[in-house]
CSV table of N, CA, C and O in Angstrom, one decimal:
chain,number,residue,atom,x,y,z
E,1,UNK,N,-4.4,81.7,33.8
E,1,UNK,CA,-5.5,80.8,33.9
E,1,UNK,C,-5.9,80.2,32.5
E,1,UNK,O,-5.7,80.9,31.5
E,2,UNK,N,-6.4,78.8,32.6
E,2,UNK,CA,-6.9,78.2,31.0
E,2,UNK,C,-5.6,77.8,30.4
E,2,UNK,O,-5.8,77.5,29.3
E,3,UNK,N,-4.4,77.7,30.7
E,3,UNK,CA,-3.4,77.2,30.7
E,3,UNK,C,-3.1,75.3,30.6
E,3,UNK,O,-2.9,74.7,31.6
E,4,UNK,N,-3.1,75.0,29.6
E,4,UNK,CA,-2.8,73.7,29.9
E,4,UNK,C,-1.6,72.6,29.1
E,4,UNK,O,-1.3,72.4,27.9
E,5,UNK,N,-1.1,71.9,30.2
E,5,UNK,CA,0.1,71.6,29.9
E,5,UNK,C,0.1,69.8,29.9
E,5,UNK,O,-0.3,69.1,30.8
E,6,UNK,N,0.8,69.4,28.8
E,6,UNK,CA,0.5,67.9,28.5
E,6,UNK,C,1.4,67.3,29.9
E,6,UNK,O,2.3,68.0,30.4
E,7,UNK,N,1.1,66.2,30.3
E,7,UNK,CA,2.3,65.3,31.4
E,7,UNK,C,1.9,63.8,31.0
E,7,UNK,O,1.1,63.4,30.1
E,8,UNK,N,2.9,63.0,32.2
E,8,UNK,CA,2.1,61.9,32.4
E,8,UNK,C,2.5,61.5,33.4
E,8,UNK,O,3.6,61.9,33.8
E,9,UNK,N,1.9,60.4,33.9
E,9,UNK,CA,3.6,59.6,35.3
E,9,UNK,C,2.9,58.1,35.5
E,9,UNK,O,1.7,57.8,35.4
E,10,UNK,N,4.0,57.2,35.9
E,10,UNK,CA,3.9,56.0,35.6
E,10,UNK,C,4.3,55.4,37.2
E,10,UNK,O,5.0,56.2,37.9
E,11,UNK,N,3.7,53.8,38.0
E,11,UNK,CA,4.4,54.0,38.9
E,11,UNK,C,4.3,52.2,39.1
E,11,UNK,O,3.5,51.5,38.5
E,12,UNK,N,5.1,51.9,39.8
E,12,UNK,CA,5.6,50.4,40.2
E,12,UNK,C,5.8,50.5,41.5
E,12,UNK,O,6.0,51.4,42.3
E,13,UNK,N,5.8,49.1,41.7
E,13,UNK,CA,5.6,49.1,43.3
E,13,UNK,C,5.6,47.2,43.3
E,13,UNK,O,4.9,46.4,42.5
E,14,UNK,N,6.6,46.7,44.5
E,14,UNK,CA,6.8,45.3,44.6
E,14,UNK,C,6.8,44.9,46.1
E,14,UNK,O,7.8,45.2,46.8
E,15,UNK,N,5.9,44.3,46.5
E,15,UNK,CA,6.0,43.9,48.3
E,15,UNK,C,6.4,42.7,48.1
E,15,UNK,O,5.7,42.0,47.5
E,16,UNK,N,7.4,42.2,48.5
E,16,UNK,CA,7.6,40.8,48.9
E,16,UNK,C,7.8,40.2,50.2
E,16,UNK,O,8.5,40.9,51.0
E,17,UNK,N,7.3,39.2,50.5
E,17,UNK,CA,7.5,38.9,52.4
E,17,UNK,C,7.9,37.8,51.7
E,17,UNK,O,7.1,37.0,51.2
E,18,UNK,N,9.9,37.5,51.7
E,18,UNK,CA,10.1,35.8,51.4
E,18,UNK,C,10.1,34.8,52.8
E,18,UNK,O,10.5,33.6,52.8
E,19,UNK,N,9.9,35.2,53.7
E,19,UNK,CA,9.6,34.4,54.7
E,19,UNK,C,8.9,35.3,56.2
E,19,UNK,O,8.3,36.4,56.1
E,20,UNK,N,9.0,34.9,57.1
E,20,UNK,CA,7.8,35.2,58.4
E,20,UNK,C,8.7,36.6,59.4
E,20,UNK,O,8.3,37.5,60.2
E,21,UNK,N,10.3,36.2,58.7
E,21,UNK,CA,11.2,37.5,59.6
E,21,UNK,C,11.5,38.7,58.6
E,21,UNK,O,12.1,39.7,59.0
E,22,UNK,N,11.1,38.7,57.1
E,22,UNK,CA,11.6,40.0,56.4
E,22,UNK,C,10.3,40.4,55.6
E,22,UNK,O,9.3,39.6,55.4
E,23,UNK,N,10.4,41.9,55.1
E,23,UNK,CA,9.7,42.3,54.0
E,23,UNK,C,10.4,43.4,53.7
E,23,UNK,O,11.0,44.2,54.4
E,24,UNK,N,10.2,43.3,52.2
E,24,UNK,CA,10.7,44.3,51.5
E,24,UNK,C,9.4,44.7,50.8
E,24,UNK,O,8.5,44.1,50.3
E,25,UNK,N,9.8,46.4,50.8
E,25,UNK,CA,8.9,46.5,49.9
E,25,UNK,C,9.6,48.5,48.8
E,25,UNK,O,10.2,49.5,49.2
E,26,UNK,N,9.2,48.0,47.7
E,26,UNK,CA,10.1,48.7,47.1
E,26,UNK,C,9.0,49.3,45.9
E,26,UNK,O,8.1,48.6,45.4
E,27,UNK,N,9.1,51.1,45.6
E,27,UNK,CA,8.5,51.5,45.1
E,27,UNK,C,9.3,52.8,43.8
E,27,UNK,O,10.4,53.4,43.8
E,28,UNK,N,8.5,52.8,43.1
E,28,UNK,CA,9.2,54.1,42.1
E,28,UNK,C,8.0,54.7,41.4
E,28,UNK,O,7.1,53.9,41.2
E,29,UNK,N,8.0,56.4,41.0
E,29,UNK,CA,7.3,56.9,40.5
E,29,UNK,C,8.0,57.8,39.6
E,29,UNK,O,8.8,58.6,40.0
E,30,UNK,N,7.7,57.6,38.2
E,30,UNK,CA,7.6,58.2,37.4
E,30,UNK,C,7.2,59.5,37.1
E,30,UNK,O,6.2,59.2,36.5
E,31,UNK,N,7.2,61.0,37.2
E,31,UNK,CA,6.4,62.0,36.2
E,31,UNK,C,7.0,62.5,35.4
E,31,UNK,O,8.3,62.3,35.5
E,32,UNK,N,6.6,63.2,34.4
E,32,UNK,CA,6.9,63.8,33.2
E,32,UNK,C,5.5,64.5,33.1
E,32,UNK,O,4.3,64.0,33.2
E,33,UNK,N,6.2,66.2,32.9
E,33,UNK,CA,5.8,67.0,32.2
E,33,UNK,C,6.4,67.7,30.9
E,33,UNK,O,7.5,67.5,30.3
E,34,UNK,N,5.4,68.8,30.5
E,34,UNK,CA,5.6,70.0,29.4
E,34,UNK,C,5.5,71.3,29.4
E,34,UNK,O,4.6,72.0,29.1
E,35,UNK,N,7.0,71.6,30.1
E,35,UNK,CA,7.5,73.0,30.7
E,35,UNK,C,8.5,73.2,30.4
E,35,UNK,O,9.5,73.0,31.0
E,36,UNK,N,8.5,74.0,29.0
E,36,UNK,CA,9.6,74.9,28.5
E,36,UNK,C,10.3,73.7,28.1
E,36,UNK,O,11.6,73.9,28.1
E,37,UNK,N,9.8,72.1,27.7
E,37,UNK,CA,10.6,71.2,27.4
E,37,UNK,C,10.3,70.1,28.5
E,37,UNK,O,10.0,70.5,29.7
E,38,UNK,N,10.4,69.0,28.2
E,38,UNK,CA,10.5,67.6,29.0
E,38,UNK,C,10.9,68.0,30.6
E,38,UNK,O,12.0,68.6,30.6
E,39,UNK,N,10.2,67.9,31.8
E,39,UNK,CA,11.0,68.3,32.9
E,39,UNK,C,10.4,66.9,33.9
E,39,UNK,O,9.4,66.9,34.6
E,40,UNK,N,11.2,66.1,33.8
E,40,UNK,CA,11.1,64.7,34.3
E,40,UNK,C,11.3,65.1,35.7
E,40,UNK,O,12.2,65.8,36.1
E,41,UNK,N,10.3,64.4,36.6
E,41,UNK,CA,11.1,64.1,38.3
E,41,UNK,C,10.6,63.0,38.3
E,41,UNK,O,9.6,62.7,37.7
E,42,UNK,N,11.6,61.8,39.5
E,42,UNK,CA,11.6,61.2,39.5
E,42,UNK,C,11.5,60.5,41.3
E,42,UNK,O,12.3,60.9,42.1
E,43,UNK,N,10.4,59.4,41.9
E,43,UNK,CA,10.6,59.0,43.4
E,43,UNK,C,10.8,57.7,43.5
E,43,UNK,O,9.9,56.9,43.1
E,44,UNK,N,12.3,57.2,44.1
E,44,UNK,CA,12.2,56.0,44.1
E,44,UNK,C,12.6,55.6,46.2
E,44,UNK,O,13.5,56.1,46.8
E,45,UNK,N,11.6,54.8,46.7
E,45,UNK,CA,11.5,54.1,47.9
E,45,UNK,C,11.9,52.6,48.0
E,45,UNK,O,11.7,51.8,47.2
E,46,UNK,N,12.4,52.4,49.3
E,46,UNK,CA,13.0,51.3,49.4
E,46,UNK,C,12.2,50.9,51.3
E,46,UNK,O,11.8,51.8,52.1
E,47,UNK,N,12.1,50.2,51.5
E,47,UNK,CA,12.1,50.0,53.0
E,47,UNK,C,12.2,48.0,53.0
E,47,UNK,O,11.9,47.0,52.3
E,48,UNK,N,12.8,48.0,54.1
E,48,UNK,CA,13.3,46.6,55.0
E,48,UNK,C,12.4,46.8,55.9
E,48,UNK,O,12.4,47.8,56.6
E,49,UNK,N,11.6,45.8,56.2
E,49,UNK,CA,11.2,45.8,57.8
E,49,UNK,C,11.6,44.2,58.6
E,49,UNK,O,10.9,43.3,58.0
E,50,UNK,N,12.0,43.8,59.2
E,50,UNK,CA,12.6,42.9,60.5
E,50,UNK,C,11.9,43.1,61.1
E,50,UNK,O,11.5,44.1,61.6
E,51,UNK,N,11.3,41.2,61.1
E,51,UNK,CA,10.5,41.1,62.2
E,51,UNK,C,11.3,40.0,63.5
E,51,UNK,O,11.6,38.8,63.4
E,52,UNK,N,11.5,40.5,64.4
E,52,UNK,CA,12.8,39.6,64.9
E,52,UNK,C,12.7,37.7,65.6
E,52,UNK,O,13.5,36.8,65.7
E,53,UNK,N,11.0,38.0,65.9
E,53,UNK,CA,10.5,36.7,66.6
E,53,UNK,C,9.7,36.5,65.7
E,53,UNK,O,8.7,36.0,66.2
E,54,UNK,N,9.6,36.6,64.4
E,54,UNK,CA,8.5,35.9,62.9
E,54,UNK,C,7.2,36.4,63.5
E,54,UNK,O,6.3,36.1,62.6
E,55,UNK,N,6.5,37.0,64.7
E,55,UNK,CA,5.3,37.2,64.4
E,55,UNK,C,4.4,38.1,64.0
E,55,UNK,O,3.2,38.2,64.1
E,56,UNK,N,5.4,38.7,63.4
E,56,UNK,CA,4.8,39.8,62.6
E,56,UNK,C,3.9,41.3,63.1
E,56,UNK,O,3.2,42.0,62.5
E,57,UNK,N,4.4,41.2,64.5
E,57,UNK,CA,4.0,42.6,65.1
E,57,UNK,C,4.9,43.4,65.5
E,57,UNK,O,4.9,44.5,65.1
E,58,UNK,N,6.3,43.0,66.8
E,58,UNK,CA,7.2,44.1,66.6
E,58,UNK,C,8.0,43.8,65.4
E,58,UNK,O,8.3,42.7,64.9
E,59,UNK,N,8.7,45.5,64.6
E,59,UNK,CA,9.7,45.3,63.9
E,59,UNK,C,10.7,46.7,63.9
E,59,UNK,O,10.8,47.7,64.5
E,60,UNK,N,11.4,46.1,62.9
E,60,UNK,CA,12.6,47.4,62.8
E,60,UNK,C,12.2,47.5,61.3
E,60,UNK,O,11.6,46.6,60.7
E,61,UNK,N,12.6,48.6,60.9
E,61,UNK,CA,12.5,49.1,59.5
E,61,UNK,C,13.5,49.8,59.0
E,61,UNK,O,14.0,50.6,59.8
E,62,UNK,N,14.0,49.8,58.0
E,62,UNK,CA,15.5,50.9,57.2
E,62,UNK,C,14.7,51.2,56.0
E,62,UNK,O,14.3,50.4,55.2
E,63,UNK,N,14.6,52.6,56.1
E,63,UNK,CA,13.9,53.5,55.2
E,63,UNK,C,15.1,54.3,54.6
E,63,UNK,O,15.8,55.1,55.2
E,64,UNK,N,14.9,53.8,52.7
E,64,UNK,CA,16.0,54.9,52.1
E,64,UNK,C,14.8,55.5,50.8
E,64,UNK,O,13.8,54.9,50.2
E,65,UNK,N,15.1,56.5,50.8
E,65,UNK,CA,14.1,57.5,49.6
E,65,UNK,C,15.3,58.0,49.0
E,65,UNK,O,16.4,58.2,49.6
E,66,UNK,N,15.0,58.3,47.7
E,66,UNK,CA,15.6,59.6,46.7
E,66,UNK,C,14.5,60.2,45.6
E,66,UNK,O,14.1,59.6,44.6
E,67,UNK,N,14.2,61.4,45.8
E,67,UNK,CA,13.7,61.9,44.7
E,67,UNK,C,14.4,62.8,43.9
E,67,UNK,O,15.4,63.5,44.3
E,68,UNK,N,14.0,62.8,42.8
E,68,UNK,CA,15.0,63.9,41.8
E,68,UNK,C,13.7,64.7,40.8
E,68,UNK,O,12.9,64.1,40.1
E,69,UNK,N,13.8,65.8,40.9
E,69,UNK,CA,13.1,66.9,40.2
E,69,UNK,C,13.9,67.9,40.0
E,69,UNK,O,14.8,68.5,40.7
E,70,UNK,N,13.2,67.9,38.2
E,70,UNK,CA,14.5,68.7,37.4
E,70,UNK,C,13.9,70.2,37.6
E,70,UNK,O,14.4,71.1,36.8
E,71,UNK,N,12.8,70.7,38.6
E,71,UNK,CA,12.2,72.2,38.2
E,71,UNK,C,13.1,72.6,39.8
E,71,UNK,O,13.3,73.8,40.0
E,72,UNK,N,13.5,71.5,40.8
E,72,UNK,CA,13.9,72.5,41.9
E,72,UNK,C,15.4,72.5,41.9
E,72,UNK,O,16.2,72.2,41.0
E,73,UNK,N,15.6,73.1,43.3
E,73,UNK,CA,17.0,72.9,43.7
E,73,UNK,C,17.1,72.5,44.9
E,73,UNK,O,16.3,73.1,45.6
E,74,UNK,N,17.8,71.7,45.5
E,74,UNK,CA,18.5,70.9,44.5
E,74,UNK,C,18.0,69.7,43.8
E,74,UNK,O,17.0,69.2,44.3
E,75,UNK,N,18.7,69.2,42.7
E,75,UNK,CA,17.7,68.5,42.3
E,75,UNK,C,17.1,67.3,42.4
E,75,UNK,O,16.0,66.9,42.0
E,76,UNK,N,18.6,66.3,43.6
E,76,UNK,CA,18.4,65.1,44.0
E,76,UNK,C,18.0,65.7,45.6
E,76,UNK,O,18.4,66.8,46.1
E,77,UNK,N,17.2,64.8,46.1
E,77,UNK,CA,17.3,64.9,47.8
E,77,UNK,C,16.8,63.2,47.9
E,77,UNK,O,16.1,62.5,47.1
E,78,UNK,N,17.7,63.1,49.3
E,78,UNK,CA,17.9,61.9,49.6
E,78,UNK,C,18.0,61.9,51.1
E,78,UNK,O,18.5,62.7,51.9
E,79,UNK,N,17.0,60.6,51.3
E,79,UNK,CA,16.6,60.3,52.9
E,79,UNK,C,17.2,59.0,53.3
E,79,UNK,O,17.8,58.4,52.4
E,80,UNK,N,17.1,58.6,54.3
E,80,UNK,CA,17.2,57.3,55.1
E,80,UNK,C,16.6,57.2,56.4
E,80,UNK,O,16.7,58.3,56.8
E,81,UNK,N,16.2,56.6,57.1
E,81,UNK,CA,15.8,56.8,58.5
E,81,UNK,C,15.1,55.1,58.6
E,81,UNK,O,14.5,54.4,57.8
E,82,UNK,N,15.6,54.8,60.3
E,82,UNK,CA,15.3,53.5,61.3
E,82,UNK,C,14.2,53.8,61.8
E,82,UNK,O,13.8,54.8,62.2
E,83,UNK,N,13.6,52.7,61.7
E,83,UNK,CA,11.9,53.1,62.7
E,83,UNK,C,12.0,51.6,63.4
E,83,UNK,O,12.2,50.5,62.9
E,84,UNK,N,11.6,51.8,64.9
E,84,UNK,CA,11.3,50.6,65.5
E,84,UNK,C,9.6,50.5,65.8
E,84,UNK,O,9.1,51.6,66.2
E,85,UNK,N,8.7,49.5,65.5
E,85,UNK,CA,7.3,49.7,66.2
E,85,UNK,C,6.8,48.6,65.9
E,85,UNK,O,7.4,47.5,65.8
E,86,UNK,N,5.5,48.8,65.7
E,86,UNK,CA,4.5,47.9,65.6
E,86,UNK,C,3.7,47.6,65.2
E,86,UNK,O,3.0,48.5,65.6
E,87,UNK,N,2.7,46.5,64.4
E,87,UNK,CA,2.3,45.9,63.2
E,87,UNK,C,0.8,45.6,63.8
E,87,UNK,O,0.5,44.7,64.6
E,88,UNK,N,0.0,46.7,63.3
E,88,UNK,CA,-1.9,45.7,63.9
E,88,UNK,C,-1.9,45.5,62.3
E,88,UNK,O,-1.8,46.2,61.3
E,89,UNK,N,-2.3,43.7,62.6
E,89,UNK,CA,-3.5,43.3,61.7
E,89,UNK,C,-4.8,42.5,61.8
E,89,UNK,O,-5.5,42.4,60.8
């Protein structure tokens, strides 16, 4: 207890919709801490979503993730996954 350890983490993030049938949107986070030395992990997200008739309520999605943390094991883990559904706005 009363233990304290310097860090920091940084994070970015870009949505773009270049027209009425796509969006992307793409993300990354940064951490860094101070544990027995520099111990960086790292999350970077990706997703596509298709909208097939431009109106922006049904869609498909392609979801890819990778995170990497250097305190576990293993150190990279890596996803992907399709989602079909639906958009309230």
């Amino acid at each position: 207890c009363g233990v304290n350890l310097a860090g920091g983490s940084a994070r970015a993030s870009l949505n773009w919709t270049p027209n009425q049938y796509f969006n992307l949107l793409v993300s990354n986070q940064f951490n860094g801490a101070y544990l027995n030395g520099i111990s960086p992990s790292n999350t970077f997200s990706g997703t596509l979503k298709i909208f097939p008739n431009g109106s922006k309520k049904l869609f498909t999605a392609l979801t890819g993730k990778t995170i990497y943390n250097s305190l576990t094991l293993p150190k990279v883990n890596n996803s992907f996954s399709v989602q079909v559904g639906t958009q309230f706005n």
